[in-house]
Short mmCIF file of C-alpha atoms in Angstrom, two decimals:
data_model
loop_
_atom_site.label_atom_id
_atom_site.label_comp_id
_atom_site.label_asym_id
_atom_site.label_seq_id
_atom_site.Cartn_x
_atom_site.Cartn_y
_atom_site.Cartn_z
CA MET A 260 53.98 -2.99 57.76
CA THR A 261 51.44 -1.72 54.72
CA GLN A 262 51.36 1.69 53.66
CA ALA A 263 47.91 1.69 54.48
CA LYS A 264 48.73 0.29 58.22
CA GLN A 265 50.75 3.37 58.66
CA LYS A 266 48.43 5.51 57.19
CA LYS A 267 45.80 4.48 59.81
CA ILE A 268 48.28 4.57 62.52
CA ASN A 269 49.13 8.36 62.00
CA GLU A 270 45.57 9.17 61.14
CA LEU A 271 44.71 8.07 64.62
CA GLU A 272 48.21 9.45 66.01
CA ALA A 273 46.94 12.99 64.39
CA ALA A 274 43.46 12.77 66.26
CA ALA A 275 44.83 12.28 69.67
CA ALA A 276 47.52 14.70 69.54
CA PRO A 277 44.90 17.86 70.41
CA VAL A 278 43.60 15.67 73.08
CA GLU A 279 47.15 14.95 74.74
CA ARG A 280 47.16 18.76 74.73
CA ARG A 281 44.17 19.62 76.52
CA LYS A 282 45.20 16.72 78.99
CA ASP A 283 48.49 18.49 79.50
CA ARG A 284 46.95 22.03 79.64
CA ALA A 285 44.07 21.40 82.07
CA ARG A 286 46.62 19.36 84.88
CA ALA A 287 48.79 22.64 84.25
CA TRP A 288 46.22 24.88 85.26
CA PHE A 289 44.75 22.89 87.90
CA GLU A 290 48.15 22.69 89.95
CA ALA A 291 49.17 26.59 89.27
CA LEU A 292 45.37 26.85 91.12
CA ARG A 293 46.46 25.08 94.05
CA ASP A 294 49.96 26.72 94.05
CA ASP A 295 48.37 29.93 94.03
CA MET A 296 45.61 28.80 97.19
CA VAL A 297 48.54 27.56 98.83
CA ALA A 298 50.14 31.27 99.08
CA ALA A 299 46.96 32.94 99.54
CA LEU A 300 46.35 30.68 102.74
CA GLU A 301 49.38 30.54 104.32
CA ALA A 302 48.91 35.06 103.21
CA VAL A 303 45.77 34.46 105.78
CA GLU A 304 47.98 32.40 108.81
CA ASP A 305 50.81 35.44 108.19
CA ALA A 306 47.93 38.35 108.86
CA ALA A 307 47.06 36.72 112.16
CA GLU A 308 50.59 37.35 114.02
CA GLY A 309 49.95 39.07 117.02
CA SER A 310 46.13 38.67 117.48
CA PRO A 311 45.26 36.92 121.35
CA LEU A 312 42.30 35.62 119.89
CA TYR A 313 45.24 32.30 118.61
CA LYS A 314 47.64 32.51 121.58
CA ASP A 315 50.99 33.67 120.04
CA GLU A 316 50.61 30.16 118.22
CA ALA A 317 52.86 29.60 114.89
CA ALA A 318 51.70 30.44 111.30
CA GLY A 319 50.78 27.42 109.71
CA ARG A 320 52.58 25.77 106.70
CA PHE A 321 51.25 23.28 103.79
CA THR A 322 52.55 19.81 104.13
CA SER A 323 52.91 17.96 100.46
CA THR A 324 52.50 14.78 99.66
CA ALA A 325 52.75 12.74 96.49
CA TRP A 326 51.23 9.80 95.94
CA GLN A 327 50.68 6.83 93.21
CA HIS A 328 47.96 5.31 92.07
CA THR A 329 47.91 1.60 90.93
CA GLU A 330 45.69 -0.19 88.73
CA PRO A 331 44.18 -3.72 89.99
CA ASP A 332 46.62 -5.47 87.37
CA GLY A 333 49.40 -3.27 88.82
CA ALA A 334 49.95 -0.78 85.99
CA ASP A 335 50.53 2.65 86.38
CA GLY A 336 47.67 4.84 86.61
CA GLY A 337 48.83 8.41 87.59
CA GLY A 338 48.53 9.80 91.01
CA GLY A 339 48.83 13.26 92.91
CA VAL A 340 50.02 15.63 95.20
CA MET A 341 48.06 16.03 99.32
CA ALA A 342 48.36 19.56 100.24
CA LEU A 343 47.34 19.94 104.07
CA MET A 344 47.32 22.00 106.82
CA SER A 345 46.48 22.75 110.45
CA GLY A 346 47.20 26.22 111.48
CA ARG A 347 46.36 28.69 113.46
CA VAL A 348 43.31 30.58 111.34
CA PHE A 349 42.25 26.69 109.37
CA GLU A 350 42.40 23.75 111.78
CA LYS A 351 42.26 21.84 108.71
CA VAL A 352 42.57 22.39 104.70
CA GLY A 353 43.78 20.72 101.84
CA CYS A 354 44.00 21.47 98.39
CA HIS A 355 44.74 18.08 96.27
CA THR A 356 45.55 17.76 92.90
CA SER A 357 45.48 14.59 90.90
CA THR A 358 45.45 12.92 87.60
CA VAL A 359 44.70 9.75 87.69
CA HIS A 360 43.55 7.04 84.19
CA GLY A 361 42.48 3.32 84.31
CA THR A 362 39.60 1.47 84.06
CA PHE A 363 35.92 1.92 85.51
CA PRO A 364 35.32 -1.62 88.23
CA LYS A 365 32.12 -2.87 86.17
CA GLU A 366 29.49 -2.34 88.84
CA PHE A 367 30.45 1.49 88.64
CA ALA A 368 30.23 1.96 84.55
CA SER A 369 26.78 2.09 83.74
CA GLN A 370 27.05 4.99 86.07
CA ILE A 371 29.29 7.12 83.74
CA PRO A 372 28.34 9.29 80.57
CA GLY A 373 29.80 7.51 77.74
CA ASP A 374 30.04 3.67 76.55
CA ALA A 375 31.80 3.08 79.96
CA ASP A 376 30.36 -0.84 80.14
CA LYS A 377 31.38 -1.35 76.95
CA ASP A 378 35.12 1.16 77.10
CA PRO A 379 35.43 1.66 80.73
CA ARG A 380 38.45 3.34 80.38
CA PHE A 381 39.07 6.66 81.83
CA TRP A 382 41.18 9.92 82.52
CA ALA A 383 40.74 12.30 84.98
CA SER A 384 42.55 15.56 86.47
CA GLY A 385 41.23 17.99 88.96
CA ILE A 386 41.60 20.07 91.75
CA SER A 387 39.89 19.36 95.48
CA PHE A 388 38.91 22.42 98.17
CA ILE A 389 37.76 22.02 101.41
CA ALA A 390 38.74 24.59 104.13
CA HIS A 391 37.80 24.32 107.99
CA PRO A 392 38.67 27.60 109.69
CA LYS A 393 38.95 27.54 114.00
CA ASN A 394 37.04 30.51 114.10
CA PRO A 395 33.18 29.64 113.95
CA ASN A 396 32.65 32.98 112.54
CA ALA A 397 34.48 32.04 109.04
CA PRO A 398 32.64 30.42 107.05
CA THR A 399 34.15 26.77 105.93
CA ALA A 400 34.38 26.12 101.84
CA HIS A 401 34.39 23.75 99.37
CA MET A 402 35.80 24.34 95.67
CA ASN A 403 36.32 21.55 93.04
CA THR A 404 37.04 21.33 89.46
CA ARG A 405 37.91 18.61 87.11
CA MET A 406 38.52 17.19 83.40
CA VAL A 407 36.92 13.56 82.85
CA ILE A 408 36.98 11.57 80.14
CA THR A 409 36.16 8.63 79.06
CA SER A 410 34.29 7.56 75.48
CA LYS A 411 33.36 11.65 75.78
CA GLY A 412 34.57 14.23 77.60
CA TRP A 413 33.47 16.85 79.88
CA PHE A 414 34.40 19.15 82.88
CA GLY A 415 32.65 19.54 85.80
CA GLY A 416 32.77 21.13 89.36
CA GLY A 417 31.77 24.37 91.22
CA ALA A 418 32.13 26.21 94.67
CA ASP A 419 30.15 26.56 97.83
CA LEU A 420 30.16 27.94 101.20
CA THR A 421 29.30 27.02 104.39
CA PRO A 422 28.62 29.62 107.57
CA VAL A 423 29.04 27.67 110.33
CA LEU A 424 26.89 29.88 112.81
CA THR A 425 22.98 29.55 112.48
CA ARG A 426 23.01 33.80 112.85
CA ARG A 427 25.56 34.25 110.00
CA ARG A 428 23.14 31.31 107.52
CA THR A 429 21.52 33.68 105.73
CA GLN A 430 21.51 35.01 102.22
CA GLU A 431 21.50 38.43 103.50
CA ASP A 432 25.02 38.29 105.33
CA LYS A 433 27.71 40.31 103.44
CA ASP A 434 29.59 36.95 103.45
CA SER A 435 26.70 35.11 101.63
CA LYS A 436 26.02 38.24 99.09
CA ASP A 437 30.17 38.85 98.49
CA PHE A 438 30.35 34.90 97.66
CA HIS A 439 27.13 34.71 95.22
CA ALA A 440 28.59 38.07 93.75
CA ALA A 441 31.65 36.41 92.71
CA MET A 442 30.99 33.30 91.73
CA ARG A 443 27.93 35.40 89.15
CA ALA A 444 31.36 37.41 87.94
CA ALA A 445 32.76 34.12 87.35
CA CYS A 446 29.52 33.05 85.40
CA GLU A 447 29.30 36.15 82.87
CA GLY A 448 30.60 36.72 79.79
CA GLN A 449 31.70 33.03 79.92
CA LYS A 450 29.87 31.19 76.91
CA SER A 451 29.90 28.07 78.93
CA ALA A 452 28.10 29.38 81.71
CA ASP A 453 24.49 29.52 82.81
CA TYR A 454 24.73 31.10 86.52
CA GLN A 455 21.12 30.69 87.59
CA HIS A 456 21.10 27.27 86.52
CA PHE A 457 24.32 26.36 87.81
CA LYS A 458 23.23 28.22 91.30
CA THR A 459 19.98 26.21 91.35
CA TRP A 460 21.77 23.02 90.52
CA CYS A 461 23.98 23.79 93.67
CA ASP A 462 20.94 24.35 96.12
CA GLU A 463 19.54 21.32 94.85
CA TYR A 464 22.66 19.19 95.02
CA PHE A 465 23.83 20.29 98.82
CA TYR A 466 21.05 19.64 99.94
CA LEU A 467 20.11 16.70 102.87
CA PRO A 468 17.42 15.30 102.10
CA HIS A 469 17.73 13.35 105.94
CA ARG A 470 17.87 16.65 107.51
CA ALA A 471 15.52 18.48 104.86
CA GLU A 472 18.53 21.24 105.63
CA MET A 473 20.84 23.31 102.97
CA ARG A 474 24.35 22.63 103.82
CA GLY A 475 24.98 25.98 103.65
CA ILE A 476 24.46 28.92 101.82
CA GLY A 477 24.72 27.95 98.35
CA GLY A 478 27.27 29.24 94.85
CA ILE A 479 27.03 27.20 92.07
CA PHE A 480 27.75 23.43 90.91
CA TYR A 481 28.27 21.60 87.19
CA ASP A 482 29.07 18.41 86.08
CA TYR A 483 28.86 16.86 82.24
CA LEU A 484 29.77 20.05 80.72
CA ASN A 485 30.50 19.85 77.31
CA THR A 486 28.96 22.34 75.18
CA GLY A 487 30.97 21.46 72.09
CA ASP A 488 33.48 24.12 72.37
CA TRP A 489 36.72 23.19 74.56
CA GLU A 490 37.92 25.97 74.87
CA ALA A 491 35.05 27.58 76.10
CA ASP A 492 34.21 25.31 78.42
CA PHE A 493 37.75 24.96 80.10
CA THR A 494 37.88 29.26 80.20
CA PHE A 495 34.73 29.04 82.11
CA THR A 496 36.49 26.39 84.55
CA GLN A 497 39.44 28.61 84.65
CA SER A 498 37.52 31.53 85.35
CA VAL A 499 35.61 28.84 88.66
CA GLY A 500 38.75 28.69 90.00
CA ARG A 501 39.98 32.62 89.94
CA ALA A 502 36.62 33.66 91.80
CA PHE A 503 37.29 31.30 94.83
CA VAL A 504 40.79 32.31 95.32
CA GLY A 505 39.79 36.01 94.82
CA ILE A 506 36.93 36.06 96.93
CA TYR A 507 37.44 32.85 100.06
CA PRO A 508 40.88 34.24 101.61
CA GLU A 509 38.67 37.77 101.94
CA ILE A 510 35.90 36.23 104.03
CA VAL A 511 38.33 34.64 106.07
CA ARG A 512 40.34 37.63 106.66
CA ARG A 513 37.38 39.66 107.55
CA ASN A 514 36.41 37.18 109.79
CA MET A 515 38.92 35.74 111.18
CA MET A 516 39.50 38.09 114.84
CA THR A 517 36.23 38.31 115.51
CA PRO A 518 35.73 36.53 119.27
CA TRP A 519 33.36 33.89 119.61
CA THR A 520 32.26 32.07 122.84
CA ASP A 521 32.08 27.99 123.63
CA ALA A 522 28.50 27.96 122.56
CA ASP A 523 29.70 29.42 119.04
CA ARG A 524 32.04 26.61 119.26
CA GLU A 525 29.23 23.80 120.20
CA GLU A 526 27.46 24.86 117.26
CA GLN A 527 30.39 24.94 114.95
CA LEU A 528 31.19 21.49 115.62
CA ILE A 529 27.41 20.31 115.11
CA ARG A 530 27.01 21.93 112.09
CA ARG A 531 30.58 20.03 110.66
CA GLY A 532 28.15 16.87 111.60
CA ARG A 533 26.05 17.78 108.94
CA TYR A 534 29.12 18.47 106.74
CA VAL A 535 30.64 14.73 107.50
CA GLU A 536 27.21 13.24 106.69
CA PHE A 537 27.23 15.11 103.27
CA ASN A 538 30.32 13.98 101.84
CA LEU A 539 29.84 10.56 103.32
CA LEU A 540 26.62 9.92 101.91
CA TYR A 541 25.95 12.47 99.02
CA ASP A 542 29.15 13.62 97.47
CA ARG A 543 29.84 12.58 93.62
CA GLY A 544 33.74 13.05 93.98
CA THR A 545 33.66 11.23 97.34
CA ILE A 546 32.30 7.67 95.80
CA PHE A 547 33.87 8.40 92.14
CA GLY A 548 37.22 8.90 94.49
CA LEU A 549 36.71 5.09 96.25
CA LYS A 550 35.17 3.72 93.40
CA THR A 551 37.92 4.44 91.21
CA GLY A 552 40.46 3.13 93.70
CA GLY A 553 41.96 7.02 94.59
CA ASN A 554 43.80 8.01 97.57
CA VAL A 555 41.32 7.35 100.49
CA GLU A 556 43.80 9.95 102.43
CA ALA A 557 42.94 12.60 100.18
CA ILE A 558 39.33 11.74 99.49
CA LEU A 559 38.83 11.55 103.13
CA SER A 560 40.45 14.82 104.16
CA SER A 561 37.21 16.79 103.90
CA MET A 562 36.33 15.66 107.10
CA PRO A 563 36.86 18.09 110.36
CA PRO A 564 39.03 17.75 112.52
CA LEU A 565 36.83 17.74 115.18
CA VAL A 566 33.44 16.85 114.95
CA MET A 567 29.68 16.94 117.48
CA TRP A 568 26.48 15.47 117.22
CA PRO A 569 24.24 16.51 119.82
#
């Protein structure tokens, strides 16, 4: 090998090293956040001990299942861990992490930032969370954050709250106020965050045009975040995760002992139907996962276990 070629290789390796370190840091954070959320929600399950509302059911525990992604040509494509729980408080809750890599399908590449149609390679790592409590007074919630690299790199994600009872689906409800306050706090002091922009983006994104209604009461949503300051973007993404772990288990705790009626349960199941409609028709994460050959069970685990269409 000539000195010129060796020098070029050394330069390429030096340029790649910071990117690899960033990948490792992002993956480690998403997995640590998963562990924190799993512990927090298992503690909520424990807190329902002795309540007549849950008929002496045992506290739920998460079951973790590792999976591997294989590219169409048989090459290794990374993988992830799917963590699911069906307990006495949570009828179904999933908290999944994945780190995958490969190439975009040709028909999907043109929709991705960067030159994916010319260089279809990608790397993506993230966490995805969805909870469907049994008690209709406790709202459904969703959170995901991710880091994606093509010829460009960016962060995306957010968190939103979906009360399932009409009387609780107001911006004046304490749950709504406290959730918005937590998301606002996640943005405050962050160089990469614009709370009002991300809040509006969430309202526009989590909207069902065929129903002419919001999915829930909002939160924050952001995508393609690359301000040129990777550390700031990563710090903000971490802040979103911490804020969600801090507020959502608390919201469930304050509602899980409130009695409910058969009419409340029916309303909950109908509202869950709206959730299914959004996830199958409009959700970017669902589309991205299916188009890139992700784990179908993990992608569709956001579906509620019971649902009703009137």
